[in-house]
Amino acid sequence: AERVCALSSPAASCTGALPSSSMLSALTKSSALRPRGLATLAGHSKVWRVYLSGEIHSSWREDVAAGIRDAGLSEQVLLCGPNPSHEDSDDCAAIILGMEEKRPNWDRIGASMNAIRTRTLIDEADVVVVRLGEKYRQWNAAFDAGYASAKGKPIITLHPPSLGHPMKEVNAAAMAVCEEVPQVVQTLAYVISGALPSPRDGDAWEPIADRLGKGNPNP
């Protein structure tokens, strides 16, 4: 089983969300991930901690977990994220510390308590994936991206093309900008093992030396 933190409660799918687990599996397998040269030393046992930031109302985290499993990276990747229960994340501090009479105070003590988890897990993460979607944008994910960037964490953003403009500042700080879950999985697979999928551009793909010329004329 994949090693997943805080993903035990399945999230409901939403219309127009990212591909389902079954679709993701087909996409990942059809892309034929394959190693291209020595990228990971034999016997290297590093476990990559990947924090999944963003909305909690669709199945995108489960889709990433399924892709990690199908890519054979279950033993090398530990996925973590925020509390997946919207209600609990809203009410946690009021339940533990007592209710507040004003909404801003209720929100503040809850946000502060949730930040203990969020900041700790981002601080421990090797990579932070930030997801924003059309329906559930969850603006605090942008704050997570800023916090992760300030901590020097590599960021992968995940959002549909339509959000490219409002996400431009966040994307400028990201190491990779993905539009689909399979691209996130493929990026992690390449970083961890050197495996690459079939080119996204299909038969039209050309190596950089053929398309744009050699960067070093005297290798």
mmCIF file of N, CA and C in Angstrom, residues 7 9-21 52 54-64 84 131-138 158 181:
data_model
loop_
_atom_site.group_PDB
_atom_site.id
_atom_site.type_symbol
_atom_site.label_atom_id
_atom_site.label_comp_id
_atom_site.label_asym_id
_atom_site.label_seq_id
_atom_site.Cartn_x
_atom_site.Cartn_y
_atom_site.Cartn_z
ATOM 1 N N LEU A 7 -4.593 10.997 4.327
ATOM 2 C CA LEU A 7 -5.419 10.778 3.144
ATOM 3 C C LEU A 7 -6.386 9.625 3.371
ATOM 4 N N SER A 9 -9.430 9.605 4.561
ATOM 5 C CA SER A 9 -10.839 9.865 4.288
ATOM 6 C C SER A 9 -11.025 10.266 2.842
ATOM 7 N N PRO A 10 -11.688 9.419 2.020
ATOM 8 C CA PRO A 10 -11.857 9.755 0.613
ATOM 9 C C PRO A 10 -12.623 11.062 0.455
ATOM 10 N N ALA A 11 -12.144 11.903 -0.422
ATOM 11 C CA ALA A 11 -12.832 13.160 -0.691
ATOM 12 C C ALA A 11 -13.780 12.972 -1.855
ATOM 13 N N ALA A 12 -14.882 13.702 -1.838
ATOM 14 C CA ALA A 12 -15.873 13.581 -2.901
ATOM 15 C C ALA A 12 -15.348 14.207 -4.173
ATOM 16 N N SER A 13 -15.710 13.632 -5.324
ATOM 17 C CA SER A 13 -15.311 14.195 -6.605
ATOM 18 C C SER A 13 -16.176 15.402 -6.914
ATOM 19 N N CYS A 14 -15.675 16.306 -7.737
ATOM 20 C CA CYS A 14 -16.474 17.444 -8.166
ATOM 21 C C CYS A 14 -16.427 17.521 -9.679
ATOM 22 N N THR A 15 -17.463 18.076 -10.269
ATOM 23 C CA THR A 15 -17.537 18.178 -11.715
ATOM 24 C C THR A 15 -16.378 19.007 -12.246
ATOM 25 N N GLY A 16 -15.736 18.495 -13.279
ATOM 26 C CA GLY A 16 -14.618 19.194 -13.865
ATOM 27 C C GLY A 16 -13.328 19.044 -13.098
ATOM 28 N N ALA A 17 -13.291 18.070 -12.163
ATOM 29 C CA ALA A 17 -12.091 17.873 -11.350
ATOM 30 C C ALA A 17 -11.047 17.126 -12.154
ATOM 31 N N LEU A 18 -9.928 16.838 -11.516
ATOM 32 C CA LEU A 18 -8.842 16.119 -12.163
ATOM 33 C C LEU A 18 -9.237 14.682 -12.447
ATOM 34 N N PRO A 19 -8.470 13.942 -13.260
ATOM 35 C CA PRO A 19 -8.847 12.592 -13.652
ATOM 36 C C PRO A 19 -9.040 11.675 -12.451
ATOM 37 N N SER A 20 -9.963 10.707 -12.606
ATOM 38 C CA SER A 20 -10.198 9.728 -11.554
ATOM 39 C C SER A 20 -8.995 8.807 -11.423
ATOM 40 N N SER A 21 -8.978 7.990 -10.356
ATOM 41 C CA SER A 21 -7.849 7.089 -10.140
ATOM 42 C C SER A 21 -7.684 6.120 -11.301
ATOM 43 N N LEU A 52 1.036 17.928 0.074
ATOM 44 C CA LEU A 52 0.010 18.243 -0.915
ATOM 45 C C LEU A 52 -0.887 19.346 -0.360
ATOM 46 N N GLY A 54 -3.692 22.484 -0.826
ATOM 47 C CA GLY A 54 -4.774 22.902 -1.714
ATOM 48 C C GLY A 54 -6.114 22.392 -1.258
ATOM 49 N N GLU A 55 -7.094 22.528 -2.133
ATOM 50 C CA GLU A 55 -8.475 22.216 -1.757
ATOM 51 C C GLU A 55 -8.653 20.763 -1.320
ATOM 52 N N ILE A 56 -9.635 20.580 -0.435
ATOM 53 C CA ILE A 56 -9.863 19.264 0.166
ATOM 54 C C ILE A 56 -11.209 18.683 -0.243
ATOM 55 N N HIS A 57 -11.807 19.234 -1.315
ATOM 56 C CA HIS A 57 -13.165 18.825 -1.676
ATOM 57 C C HIS A 57 -13.223 17.904 -2.892
ATOM 58 N N SER A 58 -12.094 17.594 -3.503
ATOM 59 C CA SER A 58 -12.082 16.656 -4.634
ATOM 60 C C SER A 58 -11.070 15.557 -4.343
ATOM 61 N N SER A 59 -10.945 14.628 -5.267
ATOM 62 C CA SER A 59 -10.135 13.431 -5.037
ATOM 63 C C SER A 59 -8.689 13.575 -5.516
ATOM 64 N N TRP A 60 -8.207 14.799 -5.714
ATOM 65 C CA TRP A 60 -6.901 14.950 -6.348
ATOM 66 C C TRP A 60 -5.775 14.319 -5.533
ATOM 67 N N ARG A 61 -5.869 14.359 -4.207
ATOM 68 C CA ARG A 61 -4.820 13.735 -3.394
ATOM 69 C C ARG A 61 -4.822 12.216 -3.572
ATOM 70 N N GLU A 62 -6.011 11.628 -3.587
ATOM 71 C CA GLU A 62 -6.095 10.188 -3.814
ATOM 72 C C GLU A 62 -5.582 9.824 -5.201
ATOM 73 N N ASP A 63 -5.809 10.720 -6.178
ATOM 74 C CA ASP A 63 -5.318 10.470 -7.534
ATOM 75 C C ASP A 63 -3.789 10.507 -7.580
ATOM 76 N N VAL A 64 -3.189 11.446 -6.853
ATOM 77 C CA VAL A 64 -1.727 11.486 -6.774
ATOM 78 C C VAL A 64 -1.215 10.208 -6.121
ATOM 79 N N PRO A 84 -8.025 16.665 6.197
ATOM 80 C CA PRO A 84 -8.958 16.633 5.071
ATOM 81 C C PRO A 84 -10.410 16.901 5.447
ATOM 82 N N ARG A 131 -2.097 22.889 -5.200
ATOM 83 C CA ARG A 131 -3.199 22.673 -6.141
ATOM 84 C C ARG A 131 -4.273 23.750 -5.959
ATOM 85 N N LEU A 132 -4.637 24.414 -7.054
ATOM 86 C CA LEU A 132 -5.799 25.284 -7.080
ATOM 87 C C LEU A 132 -6.666 24.878 -8.260
ATOM 88 N N GLY A 133 -7.970 24.825 -8.041
ATOM 89 C CA GLY A 133 -8.893 24.398 -9.085
ATOM 90 C C GLY A 133 -9.907 25.473 -9.414
ATOM 91 N N GLU A 134 -10.708 25.214 -10.443
ATOM 92 C CA GLU A 134 -11.711 26.172 -10.892
ATOM 93 C C GLU A 134 -12.772 26.433 -9.829
ATOM 94 N N LYS A 135 -13.231 25.377 -9.173
ATOM 95 C CA LYS A 135 -14.358 25.503 -8.242
ATOM 96 C C LYS A 135 -13.890 25.796 -6.825
ATOM 97 N N TYR A 136 -12.902 25.037 -6.356
ATOM 98 C CA TYR A 136 -12.402 25.198 -4.997
ATOM 99 C C TYR A 136 -10.976 25.712 -5.063
ATOM 100 N N ARG A 137 -10.799 27.006 -4.967
ATOM 101 C CA ARG A 137 -9.468 27.591 -5.159
ATOM 102 C C ARG A 137 -8.673 27.649 -3.859
ATOM 103 N N GLN A 138 -9.353 27.715 -2.718
ATOM 104 C CA GLN A 138 -8.705 27.670 -1.407
ATOM 105 C C GLN A 138 -7.461 28.552 -1.378
ATOM 106 N N LEU A 158 -0.167 22.924 -9.484
ATOM 107 C CA LEU A 158 -1.105 22.087 -10.235
ATOM 108 C C LEU A 158 -2.407 22.859 -10.377
ATOM 109 N N VAL A 181 -2.764 15.771 -12.909
ATOM 110 C CA VAL A 181 -2.129 14.926 -11.894
ATOM 111 C C VAL A 181 -1.023 14.049 -12.481
#
